Each structure stands twice: as structure tokens, then as C-alpha cells.
Amino acid sequence: MTTTTTYIAFLRAVNVAGRTVKMERLRALFGELGLDGVRSYIQSGNVFFTTDEPDRAALTRRIEEHLEEALGFPVPVLLRTVEEVGAVLAAEPFAGIEATPDVRLVVNFLTEPLPADFPVPYTSPKGDYEVIGADAGTAYVVVHLRDGRWTAPANLFGKSYRGSATARFLHTTVKILAAARKPS
């Protein structure tokens, strides 16, 4: 019996720093891979699709290779099922913390767990961000804007972290999940 899974592909480094990819093109690239029901949400690289392909790691590699070949630059892909993203939000990782004009709540999707020696909770030396929690595939970060700005540090999780991460604001993650749950 084949099981069909709906995935949300969180893409890193799409539509930043001169790497512009129209969502129509991105959807077409996913479609070229034989994925079904391909849709996207906003310009930051969020793609939904269904597949009966059972090996998530192989699927991730296949998508990454296809995107790099077609776009000319690497695009780390972080696949999560709709159920996994729902569970992240249902756990209310930011309970009791309010988003304000100077505070942002950020969900960081990870390709691998944080290093064992990374202390959680963690507050940056300048106090501009706090890693308040993490699990194997996600880190929860509270960002304190300075003069209305936030510059993500290059090594948010320390130099020993070898994985990739891509961040979405909590409110955006809620909207992404709602859009992914809508029938195509």
C-alpha cells in the first residue's frame, strides 16, 4: 500500500542577495520532478506538494540537485510534513512571549540537531537574540530588534553547527501551515 505525504519544502537562500526566483518558476521545477499538487506561498521559498516517495533524505537530495542544476546555485531544502509543522505550532514554543514592534518570534528549521555542546536556553552576548528551545529539527529564537533592525549572525548556533537552517517568523509559519492544509 502506498502512502501519499504532503510536504512543506522550506527553501533557504531563495529571493535574497540577488538570487531572485519567481514562484511560478519554482513550482515548475518541483513539477518537473513528478511531484503532485505543487503550490507555493509568498516569495520566501515555501513550496507544498504531495508524493508517495518514501525516502525523505533521497527526495531532499533529488530536489536540491535539481534546483542547483536549474538555478545555478545551491538551495538547501528542509522538508517537513504538514503534521510535523502542525505539531511544532501546537507545542506553543513561544507561550508567554509576545511579539512586539521590537520582538520577533522566529522558527528555525534545521537539517540536523544543534550540537550537543550548544546551551539551550542561550542568549547572545549583545542580547539581540535568545534561543529559547530546540528539538531535533527546529530551534525557537526570540529576536530583539535594535533600532528596528535585526542582522542574523552568520553562526547563530555556533561554529560547530554543520547543518543548514532556514528561518520563518512564527506568524508566517502559521500562515504557511494554513495554506498547505488547503486542498489544491
Tab-separated table of C-alpha atoms in Angstrom:
chain	number	residue	atom	x	y	z
A	1	MET	CA	0.000	0.000	0.000
A	2	THR	CA	1.365	3.392	-0.963
A	3	THR	CA	1.087	6.341	1.354
A	4	THR	CA	0.868	9.851	-0.012
A	5	THR	CA	2.542	12.527	2.084
A	6	THR	CA	2.057	16.278	1.884
A	7	TYR	CA	5.328	18.105	2.421
A	8	ILE	CA	6.211	21.706	3.001
A	9	ALA	CA	9.612	22.484	1.480
A	10	PHE	CA	11.242	25.368	3.303
A	11	LEU	CA	13.912	26.660	0.938
A	12	ARG	CA	16.943	28.551	2.173
A	13	ALA	CA	18.578	31.381	0.229
A	14	VAL	CA	15.800	31.927	-2.298
A	15	ASN	CA	14.974	35.536	-3.179
A	16	VAL	CA	17.764	37.004	-1.084
A	17	ALA	CA	21.030	38.691	-2.039
A	18	GLY	CA	20.339	38.896	-5.755
A	19	ARG	CA	19.015	35.335	-6.086
A	20	THR	CA	15.580	36.035	-7.482
A	21	VAL	CA	13.368	33.119	-8.414
A	22	LYS	CA	9.755	33.696	-9.392
A	23	MET	CA	7.400	31.319	-7.620
A	24	GLU	CA	5.940	30.228	-10.973
A	25	ARG	CA	9.398	29.013	-11.998
A	26	LEU	CA	9.941	27.319	-8.644
A	27	ARG	CA	6.619	25.474	-8.894
A	28	ALA	CA	7.536	24.358	-12.409
A	29	LEU	CA	10.875	22.984	-11.178
A	30	PHE	CA	9.130	20.935	-8.489
A	31	GLY	CA	6.620	19.748	-11.077
A	32	GLU	CA	9.472	18.571	-13.317
A	33	LEU	CA	10.366	16.133	-10.544
A	34	GLY	CA	6.961	14.453	-10.826
A	35	LEU	CA	5.689	15.866	-7.534
A	36	ASP	CA	1.935	16.373	-7.319
A	37	GLY	CA	-0.235	19.302	-6.249
A	38	VAL	CA	2.697	21.740	-6.276
A	39	ARG	CA	1.849	25.135	-4.787
A	40	SER	CA	3.838	27.941	-3.199
A	41	TYR	CA	3.312	30.574	-0.540
A	42	ILE	CA	4.883	34.057	-0.617
A	43	GLN	CA	8.221	34.836	-2.212
A	44	SER	CA	10.494	33.468	0.514
A	45	GLY	CA	10.620	29.901	-0.792
A	46	ASN	CA	7.806	27.827	0.688
A	47	VAL	CA	6.550	25.053	-1.578
A	48	PHE	CA	3.846	22.453	-0.863
A	49	PHE	CA	3.491	19.182	-2.719
A	50	THR	CA	2.383	15.591	-2.335
A	51	THR	CA	4.337	12.473	-3.133
A	52	ASP	CA	4.346	8.773	-2.406
A	53	GLU	CA	8.155	8.723	-2.378
A	54	PRO	CA	9.026	7.026	0.951
A	55	ASP	CA	12.650	8.145	1.413
A	56	ARG	CA	12.712	11.760	2.644
A	57	ALA	CA	16.508	12.038	2.533
A	58	ALA	CA	16.654	10.826	-1.075
A	59	LEU	CA	13.786	13.133	-2.012
A	60	THR	CA	15.554	16.092	-0.404
A	61	ARG	CA	18.772	15.339	-2.320
A	62	ARG	CA	16.853	14.961	-5.572
A	63	ILE	CA	15.124	18.337	-5.107
A	64	GLU	CA	18.354	20.091	-4.086
A	65	GLU	CA	20.273	18.685	-7.070
A	66	HIS	CA	17.512	19.668	-9.499
A	67	LEU	CA	17.245	23.202	-8.104
A	68	GLU	CA	21.007	23.743	-8.180
A	69	GLU	CA	21.255	22.466	-11.755
A	70	ALA	CA	18.350	24.640	-12.914
A	71	LEU	CA	19.115	27.789	-10.911
A	72	GLY	CA	22.906	27.731	-10.867
A	73	PHE	CA	23.290	27.972	-7.093
A	74	PRO	CA	22.722	25.620	-4.165
A	75	VAL	CA	19.344	25.779	-2.426
A	76	PRO	CA	19.198	23.891	0.863
A	77	VAL	CA	15.782	22.216	1.172
A	78	LEU	CA	14.236	21.440	4.543
A	79	LEU	CA	11.266	19.105	4.143
A	80	ARG	CA	8.602	18.855	6.821
A	81	THR	CA	5.251	17.126	6.685
A	82	VAL	CA	2.144	19.175	7.340
A	83	GLU	CA	1.697	17.122	10.525
A	84	GLU	CA	5.229	17.942	11.723
A	85	VAL	CA	4.739	21.685	11.261
A	86	GLY	CA	1.346	21.379	12.954
A	87	ALA	CA	2.987	19.673	15.926
A	88	VAL	CA	5.605	22.440	16.200
A	89	LEU	CA	2.873	25.064	16.386
A	90	ALA	CA	0.628	23.006	18.674
A	91	ALA	CA	3.500	22.747	21.176
A	92	GLU	CA	3.345	26.548	21.531
A	93	PRO	CA	7.123	27.001	21.770
A	94	PHE	CA	6.732	30.753	22.363
A	95	ALA	CA	3.967	30.525	25.000
A	96	GLY	CA	4.009	33.603	27.197
A	97	ILE	CA	6.264	35.611	24.867
A	98	GLU	CA	4.620	38.430	22.976
A	99	ALA	CA	5.676	39.623	19.542
A	100	THR	CA	6.002	43.414	19.619
A	101	PRO	CA	7.467	46.026	17.265
A	102	ASP	CA	10.851	45.245	18.831
A	103	VAL	CA	10.477	41.491	19.414
A	104	ARG	CA	10.166	38.833	16.701
A	105	LEU	CA	9.424	35.155	17.253
A	106	VAL	CA	11.354	33.000	14.794
A	107	VAL	CA	11.065	29.311	13.950
A	108	ASN	CA	14.343	27.947	12.567
A	109	PHE	CA	14.007	24.698	10.636
A	110	LEU	CA	17.209	22.628	10.917
A	111	THR	CA	18.759	19.940	8.736
A	112	GLU	CA	20.333	18.384	11.812
A	113	PRO	CA	20.071	18.851	15.572
A	114	LEU	CA	22.032	21.564	17.323
A	115	PRO	CA	25.447	20.458	18.601
A	116	ALA	CA	25.339	18.693	21.962
A	117	ASP	CA	27.506	21.441	23.446
A	118	PHE	CA	25.175	24.261	22.392
A	119	PRO	CA	23.495	25.558	25.552
A	120	VAL	CA	19.719	25.935	25.403
A	121	PRO	CA	18.438	28.353	26.507
A	122	TYR	CA	21.064	30.691	25.099
A	123	THR	CA	21.249	34.486	24.920
A	124	SER	CA	23.680	36.149	22.521
A	125	PRO	CA	26.379	38.359	24.055
A	126	LYS	CA	24.643	41.511	22.746
A	127	GLY	CA	21.235	40.260	23.922
A	128	ASP	CA	19.803	40.605	20.423
A	129	TYR	CA	18.606	37.018	20.209
A	130	GLU	CA	17.692	34.179	22.524
A	131	VAL	CA	17.465	30.515	21.593
A	132	ILE	CA	14.712	29.518	23.998
A	133	GLY	CA	14.285	25.900	22.928
A	134	ALA	CA	15.127	23.301	20.325
A	135	ASP	CA	14.324	19.795	19.222
A	136	ALA	CA	15.981	17.603	16.601
A	137	GLY	CA	14.593	19.573	13.647
A	138	THR	CA	13.714	23.004	14.969
A	139	ALA	CA	15.123	25.831	17.079
A	140	TYR	CA	12.970	28.576	18.577
A	141	VAL	CA	14.513	32.037	18.640
A	142	VAL	CA	13.334	35.309	20.134
A	143	VAL	CA	14.867	38.249	18.288
A	144	HIS	CA	15.222	41.665	19.930
A	145	LEU	CA	15.462	44.344	17.255
A	146	ARG	CA	17.976	47.143	17.732
A	147	ASP	CA	16.927	50.423	16.119
A	148	GLY	CA	14.243	48.491	14.261
A	149	ARG	CA	16.774	46.117	12.699
A	150	TRP	CA	17.991	42.603	13.109
A	151	THR	CA	21.042	41.219	11.454
A	152	ALA	CA	21.102	37.453	11.662
A	153	PRO	CA	24.509	36.324	12.866
A	154	ALA	CA	26.419	34.085	10.470
A	155	ASN	CA	26.883	31.453	13.177
A	156	LEU	CA	23.605	31.689	15.052
A	157	PHE	CA	24.124	28.205	16.511
A	158	GLY	CA	27.895	28.326	16.911
A	159	LYS	CA	30.781	27.385	14.672
A	160	SER	CA	30.407	23.688	15.425
A	161	TYR	CA	26.940	23.548	13.806
A	162	ARG	CA	27.424	21.901	10.421
A	163	GLY	CA	23.827	21.787	9.263
A	164	SER	CA	21.686	24.288	7.425
A	165	ALA	CA	18.843	26.286	8.877
A	166	THR	CA	16.151	28.484	7.437
A	167	ALA	CA	14.053	30.851	9.479
A	168	ARG	CA	10.408	31.868	9.308
A	169	PHE	CA	8.607	34.248	11.619
A	170	LEU	CA	6.097	32.431	13.819
A	171	HIS	CA	3.136	34.296	12.322
A	172	THR	CA	4.367	33.405	8.822
A	173	THR	CA	4.761	29.745	9.804
A	174	VAL	CA	1.131	29.735	10.974
A	175	LYS	CA	0.050	31.127	7.581
A	176	ILE	CA	2.248	28.647	5.689
A	177	LEU	CA	0.662	25.733	7.534
A	178	ALA	CA	-2.859	27.048	6.880
A	179	ALA	CA	-2.085	27.436	3.175
A	180	ALA	CA	-0.531	23.945	2.990
A	181	ARG	CA	-3.644	22.422	4.588
A	182	LYS	CA	-5.956	23.913	1.949
A	183	PRO	CA	-6.868	21.455	-0.781
A	184	SER	CA	-5.036	22.092	-4.039
